[in-house]
Coordinates of C-alpha atoms and ligand atoms in Angstrom, one line a residue:
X1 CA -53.0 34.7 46.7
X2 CA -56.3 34.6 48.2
X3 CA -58.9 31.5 48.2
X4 CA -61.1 33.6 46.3
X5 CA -58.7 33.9 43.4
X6 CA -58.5 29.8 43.6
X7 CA -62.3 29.7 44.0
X8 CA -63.0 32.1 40.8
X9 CA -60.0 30.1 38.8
X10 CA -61.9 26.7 39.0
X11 CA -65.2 28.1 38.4
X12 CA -63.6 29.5 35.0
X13 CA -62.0 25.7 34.3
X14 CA -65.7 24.5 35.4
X15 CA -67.1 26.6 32.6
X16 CA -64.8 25.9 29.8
X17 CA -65.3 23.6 26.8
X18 CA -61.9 22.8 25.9
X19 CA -59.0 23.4 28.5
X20 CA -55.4 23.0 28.1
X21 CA -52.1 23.2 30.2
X22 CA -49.1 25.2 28.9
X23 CA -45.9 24.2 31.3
X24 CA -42.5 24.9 31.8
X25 CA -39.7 24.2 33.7
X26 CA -41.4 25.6 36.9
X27 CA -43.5 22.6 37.3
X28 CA -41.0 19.8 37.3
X29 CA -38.5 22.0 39.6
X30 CA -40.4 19.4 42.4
X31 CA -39.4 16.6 41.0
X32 CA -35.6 17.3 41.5
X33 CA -34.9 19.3 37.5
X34 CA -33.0 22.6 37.9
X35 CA -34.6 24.9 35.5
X36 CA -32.3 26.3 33.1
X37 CA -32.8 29.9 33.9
X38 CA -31.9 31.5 37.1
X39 CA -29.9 31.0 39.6
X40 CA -28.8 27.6 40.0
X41 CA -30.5 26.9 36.6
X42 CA -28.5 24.7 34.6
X43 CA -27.3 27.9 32.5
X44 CA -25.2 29.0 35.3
X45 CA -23.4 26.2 35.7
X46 CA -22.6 25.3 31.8
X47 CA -21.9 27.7 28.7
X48 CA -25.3 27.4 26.6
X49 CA -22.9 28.1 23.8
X50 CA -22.0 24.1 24.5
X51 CA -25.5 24.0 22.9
X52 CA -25.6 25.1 20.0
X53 CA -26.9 22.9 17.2
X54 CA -23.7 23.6 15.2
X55 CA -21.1 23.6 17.6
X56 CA -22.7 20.1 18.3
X57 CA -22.5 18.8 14.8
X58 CA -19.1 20.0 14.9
X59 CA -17.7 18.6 18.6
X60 CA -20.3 16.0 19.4
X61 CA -17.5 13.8 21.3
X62 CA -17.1 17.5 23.7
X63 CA -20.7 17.5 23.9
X64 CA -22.1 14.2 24.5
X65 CA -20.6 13.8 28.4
X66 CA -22.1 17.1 29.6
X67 CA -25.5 16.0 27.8
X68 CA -25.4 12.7 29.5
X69 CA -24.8 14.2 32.8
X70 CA -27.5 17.0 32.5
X71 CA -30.1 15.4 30.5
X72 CA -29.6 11.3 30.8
X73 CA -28.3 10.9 34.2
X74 CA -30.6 13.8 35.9
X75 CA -33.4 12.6 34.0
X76 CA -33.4 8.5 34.7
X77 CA -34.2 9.6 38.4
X78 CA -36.7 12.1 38.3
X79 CA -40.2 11.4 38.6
X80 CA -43.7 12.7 38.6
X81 CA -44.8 15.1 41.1
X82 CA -48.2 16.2 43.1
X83 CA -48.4 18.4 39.4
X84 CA -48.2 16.2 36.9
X85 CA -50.7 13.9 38.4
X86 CA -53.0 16.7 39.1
X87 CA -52.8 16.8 35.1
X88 CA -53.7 13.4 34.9
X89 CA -56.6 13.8 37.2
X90 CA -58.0 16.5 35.2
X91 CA -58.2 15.0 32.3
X92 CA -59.5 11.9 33.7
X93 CA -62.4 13.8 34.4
X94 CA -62.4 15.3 31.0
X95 CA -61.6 18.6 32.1
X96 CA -58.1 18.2 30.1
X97 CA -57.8 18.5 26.4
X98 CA -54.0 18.6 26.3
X99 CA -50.9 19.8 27.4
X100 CA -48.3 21.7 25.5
X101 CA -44.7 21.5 27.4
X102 CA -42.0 23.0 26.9
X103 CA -40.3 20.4 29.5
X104 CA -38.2 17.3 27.6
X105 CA -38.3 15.5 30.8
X106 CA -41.5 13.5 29.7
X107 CA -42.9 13.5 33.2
X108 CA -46.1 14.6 31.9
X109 CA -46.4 10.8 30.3
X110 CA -44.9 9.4 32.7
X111 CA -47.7 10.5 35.1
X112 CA -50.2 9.2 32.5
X113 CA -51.3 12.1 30.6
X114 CA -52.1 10.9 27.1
X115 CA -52.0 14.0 25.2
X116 CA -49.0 16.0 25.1
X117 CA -47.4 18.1 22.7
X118 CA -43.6 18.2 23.3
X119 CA -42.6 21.7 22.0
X120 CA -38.9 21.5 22.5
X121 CA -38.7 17.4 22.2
X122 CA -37.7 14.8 24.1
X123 CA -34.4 13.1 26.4
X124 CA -37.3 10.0 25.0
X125 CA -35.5 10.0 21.5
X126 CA -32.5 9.9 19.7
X127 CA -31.6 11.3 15.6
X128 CA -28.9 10.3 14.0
X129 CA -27.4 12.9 11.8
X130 CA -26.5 10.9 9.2
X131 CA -29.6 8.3 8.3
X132 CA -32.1 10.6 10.0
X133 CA -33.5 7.3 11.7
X134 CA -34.9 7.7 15.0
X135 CA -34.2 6.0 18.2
X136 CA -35.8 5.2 21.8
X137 CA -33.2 6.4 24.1
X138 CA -33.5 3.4 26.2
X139 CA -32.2 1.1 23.6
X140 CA -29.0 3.2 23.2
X141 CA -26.2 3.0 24.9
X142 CA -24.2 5.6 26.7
X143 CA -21.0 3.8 28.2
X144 CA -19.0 4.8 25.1
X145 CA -19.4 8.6 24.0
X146 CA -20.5 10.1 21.4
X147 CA -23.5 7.2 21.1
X148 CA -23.4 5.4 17.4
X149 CA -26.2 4.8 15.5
X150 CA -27.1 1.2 14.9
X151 CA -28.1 1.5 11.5
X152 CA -25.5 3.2 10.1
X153 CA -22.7 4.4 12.9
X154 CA -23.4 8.1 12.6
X155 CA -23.5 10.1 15.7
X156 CA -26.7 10.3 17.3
X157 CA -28.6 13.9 18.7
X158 CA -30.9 13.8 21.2
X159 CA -34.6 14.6 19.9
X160 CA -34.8 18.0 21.8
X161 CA -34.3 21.1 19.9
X162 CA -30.9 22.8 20.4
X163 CA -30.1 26.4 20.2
X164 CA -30.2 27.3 16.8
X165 CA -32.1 24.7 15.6
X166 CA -36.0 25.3 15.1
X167 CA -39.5 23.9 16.5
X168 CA -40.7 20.7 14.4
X169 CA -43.3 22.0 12.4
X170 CA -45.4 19.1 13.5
X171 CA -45.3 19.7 16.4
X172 CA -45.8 23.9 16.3
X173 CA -49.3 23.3 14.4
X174 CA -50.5 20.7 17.0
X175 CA -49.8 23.0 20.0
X176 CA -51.0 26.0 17.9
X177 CA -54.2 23.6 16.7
X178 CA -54.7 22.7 20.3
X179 CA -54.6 26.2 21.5
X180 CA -57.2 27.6 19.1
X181 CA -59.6 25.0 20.2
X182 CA -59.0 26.0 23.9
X183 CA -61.2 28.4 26.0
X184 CA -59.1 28.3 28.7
X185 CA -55.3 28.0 28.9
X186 CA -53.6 27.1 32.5
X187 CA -50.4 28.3 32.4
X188 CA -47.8 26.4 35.3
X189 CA -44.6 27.3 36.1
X190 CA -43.1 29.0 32.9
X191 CA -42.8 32.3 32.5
X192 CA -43.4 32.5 28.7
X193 CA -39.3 34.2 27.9
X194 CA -38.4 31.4 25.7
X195 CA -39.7 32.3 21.9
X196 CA -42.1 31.0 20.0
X197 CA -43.3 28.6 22.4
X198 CA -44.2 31.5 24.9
X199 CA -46.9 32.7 22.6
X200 CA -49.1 29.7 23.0
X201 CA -50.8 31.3 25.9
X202 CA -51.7 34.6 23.9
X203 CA -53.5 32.6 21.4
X204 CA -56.1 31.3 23.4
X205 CA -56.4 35.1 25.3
X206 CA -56.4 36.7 21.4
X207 CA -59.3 33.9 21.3
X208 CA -61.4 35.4 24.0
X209 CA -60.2 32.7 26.4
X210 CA -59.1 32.7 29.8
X211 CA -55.6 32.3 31.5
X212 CA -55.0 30.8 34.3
X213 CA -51.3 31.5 35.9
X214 CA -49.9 29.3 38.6
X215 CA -46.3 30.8 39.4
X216 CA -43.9 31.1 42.3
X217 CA -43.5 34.6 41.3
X218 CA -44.8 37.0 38.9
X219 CA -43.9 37.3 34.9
X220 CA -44.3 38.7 31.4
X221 CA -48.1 37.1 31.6
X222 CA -48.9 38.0 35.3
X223 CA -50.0 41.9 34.5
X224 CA -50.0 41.9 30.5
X225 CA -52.4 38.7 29.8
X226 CA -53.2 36.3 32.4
X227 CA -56.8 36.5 34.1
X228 CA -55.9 34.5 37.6
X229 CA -52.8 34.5 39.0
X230 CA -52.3 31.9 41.6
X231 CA -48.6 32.5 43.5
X232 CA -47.0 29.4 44.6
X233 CA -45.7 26.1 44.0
X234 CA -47.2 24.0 41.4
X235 CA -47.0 20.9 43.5
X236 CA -49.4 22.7 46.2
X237 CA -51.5 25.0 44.2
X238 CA -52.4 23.1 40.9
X239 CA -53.9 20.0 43.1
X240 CA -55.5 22.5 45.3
X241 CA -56.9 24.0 41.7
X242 CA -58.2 20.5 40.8
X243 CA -59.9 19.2 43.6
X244 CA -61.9 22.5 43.9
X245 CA -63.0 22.3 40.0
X246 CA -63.7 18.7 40.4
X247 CA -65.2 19.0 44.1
Ligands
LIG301 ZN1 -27.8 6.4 11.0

């Protein structure tokens, strides 16, 4: 990557009207989260298969452990990196309209970004699959597996989407409403594979807008869609990015 490619990035984000972030699992790699794909991603080491929304409903007592250890007990440590707040920076300065993650670590909120749209859910919440009642995760015990809901002692599901299971609708037509609106898209550390939250970035691009790519290596976007590509770690690039726009 050369400076000028920075340089010509953050005079497109200087220009925009509306801007928005579209993030993956690449960007909170920093804060300690495997990614799922890859090696070492959390897919090599557990059967995705475990994952499946209806093997879940069926075995939730097999599940639950291996979703408190990947999900609960990963999660309760991690914390915001030199990324997220970069985020928060930008749209402190109103250069940030919102963020559409696929990430259900919540690490964009817990940096302080105030809009984002959480395309695959949240560790935040718990379902139960009996009452449909929802629950902050905090006030829900996991000593004794599966967790119970309070309400009515059916088993609870955390609030991210499972395979086999689809996007809230809600939450589709905000990302997709968010998207339309924005003139440029930065795209950080996902390489767009998973379906149909990969298509957010082409909706801006089908807009006229601009794509900006912040990777550690190149992907489906790099050579079909994206405008910048900026190779490297979020952590370093994306605050690099932001101090140059804001500068
Ligand atoms: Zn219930």
């Amino acid at each position: 990557m050369t400076n000028q490619a920075l340089e010509n990035a953050a005079q497109a984000i200087r220009n925009a009207r509306c801007i928005m972030a579209f993030t993956g699992a690449g960007i909170s790699v920093e804060s300690g989260i495997p990614p799922f794909r890859g090696p070492g991603g959390i897919w090599s080491r557990y059967d995705p298969a475990l994952f499946e929304k209806a093997y879940f409903k069926q075995h939730p007592a097999d599940v639950w452990p291996l979703l408190k250890t990947i999900f609960y007990d990963m999660l309760d440590s991690a914390k915001p990196n030199a990324a997220h707040h970069a985020l928060v920076q930008l749209e402190n300065n109103g250069k940030l309209a919102g963020i559409v993650t696929q990430n259900i670590d919540s690490l964009h909120q817990a940096a302080g970004s105030t809009v984002v749209h959480e395309y695959h859910g949240s560790t935040r919440r718990m379902q139960c699959m009996s009452c449909r009642t929802f629950f902050d995760s905090q006030d829900i015990s996991l000593d004794s597996l599966p967790p119970c809901c309070p309400a009515c002692g059916g088993v609870l599901k955390p609030d991210f989407v499972f395979f086999g299971e689809g996007v809230p609708s809600h939450v589709h037509q905000a990302a997709t409403a968010l998207a339309q609106q924005a003139d440029v898209c930065l795209i950080i550390g996902t390489g767009g594979l998973v379906m149909p939250a990969g298509r957010i970035p082409s909706i801006v691009k089908n807009n006229g807008g601009t794509l900006v790519e912040i990777n550690l290596s190149d992907t489906e976007y790099t050579y079909r869609i994206s405008d910048y590509f900026l190779q490297g770690k979020a952590g370093t690039l994306l605050p690099k990015l932001v101090h140059e726009v804001l500068q």
